[in-house]
Amino acid sequence: MALMVTFYASLMCVQCGWCGAVTETFAAQQKRLDARRKRRGMAVRVWRVVRAFQWATVLVVLGLIASIVLLGTAFVLPALFSSSPVAFALDHAATMVLTAMVIFNYLASILCSAGTVDECFELSPAHEGTVRQGAYDNHYLCLECQNHKPPGVHHCSTCRRCIVDMDHHCPFIGNCVGRVNMRNFIHFKVWTILAMLFAIANCVALMAQEHEWRNFSGLVAKSWEIAWAERDPILFPGLVFSHCPTYFLATLYVVVISTLILITVGILFACIVRHLLTNASAVRVPKSVAKAAQSHPTSAQALLAQSQSSTIRNRSPAGSLSAGIHTEAAAQTEEAGASHFTVVMDDLTLALGGRGLQAWLFPCWGPWHASPRLPPQAGAAKKQR
């Protein structure tokens, strides 16, 4: 079996000219692992705390959603549509639909797997006891999982497993965002933004039509004067709240919390859209399109350049074939970023077996691919489109 030996950044790598697997020496693996642990020492400690309390974060998110819905339907909507039962029923129905879509996609993002290697990749079966050519093309060994690691796969230190097309580990869902739950995660953000805008619009409409809101500034000023005269700052919120109607306080709570959630989710949604447009992720933010498509430290260009001086590669026809494959891969890398967003949109809309707006509006629990198990060559073929 032909081998292609390369040296990159003082690390010895051996790539099989037949199956394409890349193997590093034990010393190189240990050096990489020690450097990674040293570099991420403080970050790992922080994420261990996050991992310990991530389910508490999920409960807080669910509590915020429940509080906004309950206070809005119990106090804000009745005060806003007190003279119009039909408008109240329509607004209440819209609130329930938005709430159902937010909770549905939030739970799907939490409970669905982000997409492990075993779930998303199906290795080419051996033929007569031999591995097929290119079956492990550019596969590395994950040092933590001790399992094969195809291109585009990242190991999550929080979940302690490798995730396919991993964008980031989200503490708000207690799960990674990867190939399988990406669609539900995007849906959760979109529906949350729509729900918060809807809640803020109702609160602003109520503030505009109620004359008591016009006296709020005077009430605050008077309460502050009394609290200052009594030298008791704690008295100030008590005076304000005691002179406000219940729906008044509920509206204040809903508009403040909804605005904060809208800003937070909007920023996160803008980040994930940017990642889709630039073929990057939160764990792999490149400086160029070429680096965005490289999932491992040994690039295709470095493999080709170093392999030209390798006597093993020069003596082997299979090694020459492998070098040619890497040359083509390096050229295709430049075009990967430009077409990545189109490919992602096609994959997302095909999740329900069709295209168009209905594929996005219809709730779907689970993977964003029609068939999440893909052969090893599927990732490379998708980038060539």
Coordinates of C-alpha atoms in Angstrom, one line a residue:
M1 CA 0.0 0.0 0.0
A2 CA 1.4 3.3 -1.0
L3 CA 2.0 6.0 1.6
M4 CA 2.5 9.7 1.2
V5 CA 4.7 11.1 4.0
T6 CA 4.7 14.9 4.7
F7 CA 6.2 17.2 7.3
Y8 CA 4.1 20.2 8.3
A9 CA 5.0 22.5 11.2
S10 CA 7.5 20.0 12.5
L11 CA 4.8 17.3 12.9
M12 CA 5.1 14.0 11.1
C13 CA 2.0 13.0 9.1
V14 CA 1.5 9.9 7.1
Q15 CA -1.3 9.8 4.5
C16 CA -2.4 6.5 3.0
G17 CA -2.3 6.8 -0.8
W18 CA -5.2 4.3 -1.1
C19 CA -7.8 5.0 1.5
G20 CA -6.7 8.6 2.1
A21 CA -6.6 8.4 5.9
V22 CA -4.1 10.8 7.6
T23 CA -2.2 9.5 10.6
E24 CA 0.1 11.4 12.8
T25 CA 2.9 9.9 14.9
F26 CA 2.1 9.4 18.6
A27 CA 4.5 12.1 19.6
A28 CA 2.8 14.6 17.3
Q29 CA -0.6 13.6 18.6
Q30 CA 0.5 14.0 22.2
K31 CA 2.1 17.4 21.4
R32 CA -1.1 18.7 19.8
L33 CA -3.2 17.4 22.7
D34 CA -1.0 19.0 25.4
A35 CA -0.9 22.3 23.5
R36 CA -4.7 22.3 23.1
R37 CA -5.2 21.6 26.8
K38 CA -2.8 24.3 27.8
R39 CA -4.3 26.8 25.4
R40 CA -7.9 26.1 26.5
G41 CA -7.2 25.7 30.2
M42 CA -9.3 28.6 31.5
A43 CA -11.9 28.2 28.8
V44 CA -12.4 24.5 29.7
R45 CA -12.9 25.4 33.4
V46 CA -15.5 28.0 32.4
W47 CA -17.3 25.6 30.1
R48 CA -17.3 22.9 32.8
V49 CA -19.3 25.3 35.0
V50 CA -21.6 26.1 32.1
R51 CA -22.0 22.3 31.4
A52 CA -22.9 21.7 35.1
F53 CA -25.6 24.4 35.0
Q54 CA -26.8 24.2 31.4
W55 CA -30.1 22.5 32.3
A56 CA -30.7 25.3 34.8
T57 CA -30.2 27.7 31.9
V58 CA -32.8 25.8 29.8
L59 CA -35.3 26.1 32.7
V60 CA -34.6 29.8 32.9
V61 CA -35.4 30.2 29.2
L62 CA -38.6 28.2 29.5
G63 CA -39.5 30.3 32.5
L64 CA -39.0 33.6 30.6
I65 CA -41.2 32.3 27.7
A66 CA -43.9 31.2 30.1
S67 CA -43.9 34.5 32.1
I68 CA -44.2 36.6 28.9
V69 CA -47.1 34.5 27.6
L70 CA -49.0 34.3 30.9
L71 CA -48.7 37.9 31.7
G72 CA -49.5 39.0 28.2
T73 CA -52.6 36.9 27.8
A74 CA -53.8 37.5 31.4
F75 CA -53.3 41.3 31.6
V76 CA -52.0 43.0 28.4
L77 CA -54.4 41.6 25.9
P78 CA -57.6 42.0 28.0
A79 CA -56.7 45.6 28.6
L80 CA -55.8 46.3 25.0
F81 CA -58.9 44.7 23.5
S82 CA -61.5 45.3 26.3
S83 CA -64.0 46.6 23.8
S84 CA -63.4 44.2 20.9
P85 CA -63.9 40.5 21.6
V86 CA -63.1 39.5 18.0
A87 CA -59.8 41.3 18.0
F88 CA -59.0 39.8 21.4
A89 CA -59.7 36.3 20.0
L90 CA -57.5 36.8 16.9
D91 CA -54.7 38.3 18.9
H92 CA -54.9 35.5 21.4
A93 CA -54.8 32.9 18.6
A94 CA -51.7 34.5 17.1
T95 CA -50.0 34.5 20.5
M96 CA -50.7 30.8 20.9
V97 CA -49.4 30.0 17.4
L98 CA -46.1 32.0 18.0
T99 CA -45.7 30.4 21.4
A100 CA -46.2 26.9 20.0
M101 CA -43.7 27.4 17.3
V102 CA -41.1 28.8 19.6
I103 CA -41.4 26.0 22.2
F104 CA -41.6 23.3 19.5
N105 CA -38.4 24.3 17.8
Y106 CA -36.7 25.0 21.1
L107 CA -37.4 21.6 22.4
A108 CA -36.4 20.0 19.1
S109 CA -33.0 21.9 19.3
I110 CA -32.5 20.5 22.8
L111 CA -33.7 16.9 22.4
C112 CA -32.4 16.2 18.9
S113 CA -28.8 15.1 18.5
A114 CA -26.6 17.7 16.9
G115 CA -25.2 15.0 14.5
T116 CA -22.5 12.6 15.5
V117 CA -20.1 11.0 13.0
D118 CA -21.9 7.6 13.4
E119 CA -25.3 9.2 12.7
C120 CA -24.3 11.3 9.7
F121 CA -21.6 9.3 7.9
E122 CA -21.8 5.8 6.6
L123 CA -18.3 4.4 5.7
S124 CA -17.9 2.7 2.4
P125 CA -18.1 -1.1 3.0
A126 CA -15.0 -3.2 2.5
H127 CA -14.9 -5.2 -0.7
E128 CA -13.5 -8.7 -0.3
G129 CA -11.7 -7.8 2.9
T130 CA -10.1 -4.6 1.6
V131 CA -10.9 -1.0 2.2
R132 CA -12.2 0.8 -0.9
Q133 CA -10.1 3.6 -2.4
G134 CA -10.8 7.0 -0.9
A135 CA -13.0 5.5 1.9
Y136 CA -11.2 7.5 4.6
D137 CA -10.1 10.5 2.4
N138 CA -8.6 13.2 4.8
H139 CA -10.0 11.5 7.9
Y140 CA -8.0 12.2 11.0
L141 CA -8.1 10.4 14.4
C142 CA -9.9 12.4 17.1
L143 CA -7.5 12.4 20.1
E144 CA -10.4 12.7 22.6
C145 CA -12.9 10.3 21.1
Q146 CA -10.3 7.9 19.6
N147 CA -12.5 7.6 16.5
H148 CA -12.2 8.6 12.9
K149 CA -12.8 12.3 12.2
P150 CA -14.0 13.2 8.7
P151 CA -13.5 16.7 7.2
G152 CA -15.9 19.2 8.6
V153 CA -16.2 17.5 11.9
H154 CA -15.3 19.3 15.2
H155 CA -14.9 17.8 18.7
C156 CA -17.0 19.6 21.3
S157 CA -15.2 19.6 24.7
T158 CA -18.5 20.3 26.5
C159 CA -20.5 17.4 24.9
R160 CA -17.3 15.3 24.7
R161 CA -18.1 14.0 21.2
C162 CA -17.5 14.9 17.6
I163 CA -20.2 16.9 15.8
V164 CA -20.7 17.1 12.0
D165 CA -20.9 20.7 10.7
M166 CA -20.7 22.0 14.2
D167 CA -21.4 25.7 14.5
H168 CA -21.1 26.2 18.2
H169 CA -22.2 24.8 21.6
C170 CA -25.1 26.8 22.8
P171 CA -25.6 27.0 26.6
F172 CA -29.2 28.2 26.1
I173 CA -30.2 24.8 24.6
G174 CA -27.7 22.7 26.5
N175 CA -26.6 21.1 23.2
C176 CA -24.4 21.7 20.2
V177 CA -25.7 23.2 16.9
G178 CA -24.8 20.9 14.1
R179 CA -26.1 19.2 10.9
V180 CA -29.1 17.5 12.4
N181 CA -30.6 20.3 14.6
M182 CA -29.5 23.3 12.6
R183 CA -32.9 23.7 11.0
N184 CA -34.7 23.7 14.3
F185 CA -32.2 26.1 15.8
I186 CA -32.7 28.6 13.0
H187 CA -36.4 28.2 13.3
F188 CA -36.3 28.8 17.0
K189 CA -34.4 32.1 16.5
V190 CA -36.7 33.3 13.7
W191 CA -39.9 32.5 15.6
T192 CA -38.5 34.0 18.8
I193 CA -37.7 37.3 17.0
L194 CA -41.3 37.4 15.5
A195 CA -42.8 36.6 18.9
M196 CA -40.9 39.3 20.7
L197 CA -41.8 41.9 18.0
F198 CA -45.4 40.9 18.4
A199 CA -45.3 41.2 22.2
I200 CA -43.6 44.6 22.0
A201 CA -46.1 45.8 19.4
N202 CA -49.0 44.9 21.7
C203 CA -47.4 46.6 24.7
V204 CA -46.7 49.8 22.7
A205 CA -50.3 49.9 21.4
L206 CA -51.6 49.6 25.0
M207 CA -49.3 52.4 26.1
A208 CA -50.4 54.6 23.3
Q209 CA -54.1 54.3 24.1
E210 CA -54.1 54.4 27.9
H211 CA -54.0 57.9 29.5
E212 CA -52.5 56.5 32.7
W213 CA -49.2 56.0 31.0
R214 CA -48.9 59.8 30.5
N215 CA -48.9 60.2 34.3
F216 CA -46.2 57.6 34.8
S217 CA -43.3 60.1 34.6
G218 CA -45.0 62.3 37.2
L219 CA -45.6 59.3 39.5
V220 CA -41.9 58.3 39.3
A221 CA -40.8 61.8 40.1
K222 CA -43.1 62.2 43.0
S223 CA -42.2 58.7 44.4
W224 CA -38.5 59.6 44.2
E225 CA -39.0 62.9 46.0
I226 CA -40.8 61.0 48.9
A227 CA -38.1 58.3 49.0
W228 CA -35.3 61.0 49.0
A229 CA -37.0 62.9 51.8
E230 CA -37.4 59.8 53.9
R231 CA -33.7 58.8 53.2
D232 CA -35.0 55.3 52.2
P233 CA -34.2 54.3 48.6
I234 CA -36.0 51.0 49.0
L235 CA -39.2 53.0 49.5
F236 CA -39.0 54.2 45.9
P237 CA -40.0 51.0 44.0
G238 CA -42.7 50.3 46.6
L239 CA -44.3 53.7 46.0
V240 CA -44.2 53.3 42.3
F241 CA -45.6 49.8 42.2
S242 CA -48.3 50.5 44.8
H243 CA -49.9 53.2 42.7
C244 CA -49.8 51.3 39.4
P245 CA -52.5 49.0 38.1
T246 CA -51.6 45.3 37.7
Y247 CA -51.8 45.4 33.9
F248 CA -49.5 48.4 34.1
L249 CA -46.7 46.4 35.8
A250 CA -47.3 43.4 33.6
T251 CA -46.9 45.5 30.5
L252 CA -43.7 47.0 31.8
Y253 CA -42.3 43.5 32.5
V254 CA -43.3 42.2 29.1
V255 CA -41.9 45.1 27.1
V256 CA -38.5 45.2 29.0
I257 CA -37.9 41.4 28.9
S258 CA -39.1 41.1 25.3
T259 CA -36.7 43.9 24.2
L260 CA -33.8 42.3 25.9
I261 CA -34.5 38.9 24.4
L262 CA -35.0 40.5 21.0
I263 CA -31.6 42.1 21.1
T264 CA -29.9 39.0 22.3
V265 CA -31.5 36.6 19.9
G266 CA -31.1 39.1 17.0
I267 CA -27.4 39.3 17.5
L268 CA -27.0 35.5 17.7
F269 CA -29.2 35.1 14.6
A270 CA -27.1 37.6 12.7
C271 CA -23.9 35.6 13.7
I272 CA -25.3 32.3 12.4
V273 CA -26.5 33.9 9.2
R274 CA -23.0 35.3 8.7
H275 CA -21.5 31.9 9.2
L276 CA -23.8 30.4 6.6
L277 CA -22.9 33.2 4.1
T278 CA -19.1 32.8 4.7
N279 CA -18.9 29.0 5.0
A280 CA -17.6 29.4 8.6
S281 CA -18.7 28.6 12.1
A282 CA -18.1 29.9 15.6
V283 CA -15.5 27.2 16.1
R284 CA -13.9 27.8 12.7
V285 CA -13.9 31.5 11.8
P286 CA -11.4 31.9 8.9
K287 CA -9.5 34.8 7.6
S288 CA -10.1 33.7 4.0
V289 CA -12.4 31.4 2.1
A290 CA -9.5 29.0 1.6
K291 CA -9.0 28.6 5.3
A292 CA -12.7 28.2 5.9
A293 CA -12.8 24.9 4.1
Q294 CA -9.8 23.4 5.9
S295 CA -10.9 21.4 9.0
H296 CA -7.4 20.2 10.0
P297 CA -4.0 21.9 10.5
T298 CA -2.5 20.1 7.5
S299 CA -3.9 21.7 4.4
A300 CA -4.2 20.2 1.0
Q301 CA -1.7 22.7 -0.4
A302 CA 0.9 21.8 2.3
L303 CA 0.4 18.1 1.7
L304 CA 1.1 18.6 -2.0
A305 CA 4.1 20.9 -1.6
Q306 CA 5.7 18.6 1.0
S307 CA 4.9 15.4 -0.8
Q308 CA 6.8 16.5 -3.9
S309 CA 10.1 16.0 -1.9
S310 CA 9.0 12.6 -0.5
T311 CA 10.8 9.6 -2.1
I312 CA 7.9 7.4 -1.0
R313 CA 5.4 9.5 -2.9
N314 CA 7.6 9.8 -6.0
R315 CA 8.1 6.1 -6.2
S316 CA 4.4 5.3 -5.9
P317 CA 1.8 5.7 -8.7
A318 CA -0.9 5.7 -6.0
G319 CA 0.9 8.6 -4.3
S320 CA 0.9 10.6 -7.5
L321 CA -2.8 10.0 -7.8
S322 CA -3.4 11.1 -4.2
A323 CA -1.3 14.3 -4.9
G324 CA -3.4 15.0 -7.9
I325 CA -6.6 14.7 -5.9
H326 CA -5.2 17.2 -3.4
T327 CA -4.4 19.6 -6.1
E328 CA -7.9 19.5 -7.4
A329 CA -9.2 19.8 -3.8
A330 CA -7.1 23.0 -3.3
A331 CA -8.6 24.6 -6.4
Q332 CA -12.1 23.7 -5.4
T333 CA -11.6 25.3 -1.9
E334 CA -11.6 28.8 -3.5
E335 CA -15.1 28.2 -4.8
A336 CA -16.6 26.6 -1.7
G337 CA -17.4 29.7 0.1
A338 CA -19.3 31.4 -2.7
S339 CA -21.6 28.5 -3.3
H340 CA -22.0 27.4 0.3
F341 CA -25.0 29.5 1.1
T342 CA -26.9 28.2 -1.9
V343 CA -26.0 24.6 -1.0
V344 CA -27.2 25.2 2.6
M345 CA -30.5 26.7 1.4
D346 CA -31.1 23.7 -0.9
D347 CA -30.4 21.3 1.9
L348 CA -32.7 23.1 4.3
T349 CA -35.6 23.3 1.8
L350 CA -35.2 19.7 0.7
A351 CA -35.6 18.5 4.4
L352 CA -39.3 18.1 3.8
G353 CA -39.0 16.7 0.3
G354 CA -39.8 20.0 -1.5
R355 CA -38.8 23.6 -2.2
G356 CA -40.4 26.9 -1.4
L357 CA -41.8 28.8 1.5
Q358 CA -43.9 25.9 2.8
A359 CA -40.8 23.9 3.6
W360 CA -39.7 26.6 6.0
L361 CA -43.1 27.3 7.6
F362 CA -44.1 23.7 8.3
P363 CA -42.7 22.5 11.6
C364 CA -40.4 19.5 11.3
W365 CA -38.8 17.7 14.3
G366 CA -35.4 16.3 13.5
P367 CA -32.7 16.5 10.9
W368 CA -32.4 19.2 8.2
H369 CA -31.4 16.5 5.6
A370 CA -33.9 14.1 4.2
S371 CA -31.4 11.3 5.0
P372 CA -28.9 12.3 7.7
R373 CA -26.6 9.3 7.0
L374 CA -24.2 10.2 4.2
P375 CA -21.3 8.4 2.6
P376 CA -17.8 9.8 3.2
Q377 CA -17.7 11.3 -0.3
A378 CA -21.0 13.2 0.3
G379 CA -19.3 16.2 2.0
A380 CA -16.8 16.6 -0.8
A381 CA -19.5 16.2 -3.5
K382 CA -21.6 18.8 -1.9
K383 CA -18.8 21.4 -1.9
Q384 CA -18.2 20.7 -5.6
R385 CA -21.8 21.8 -6.5

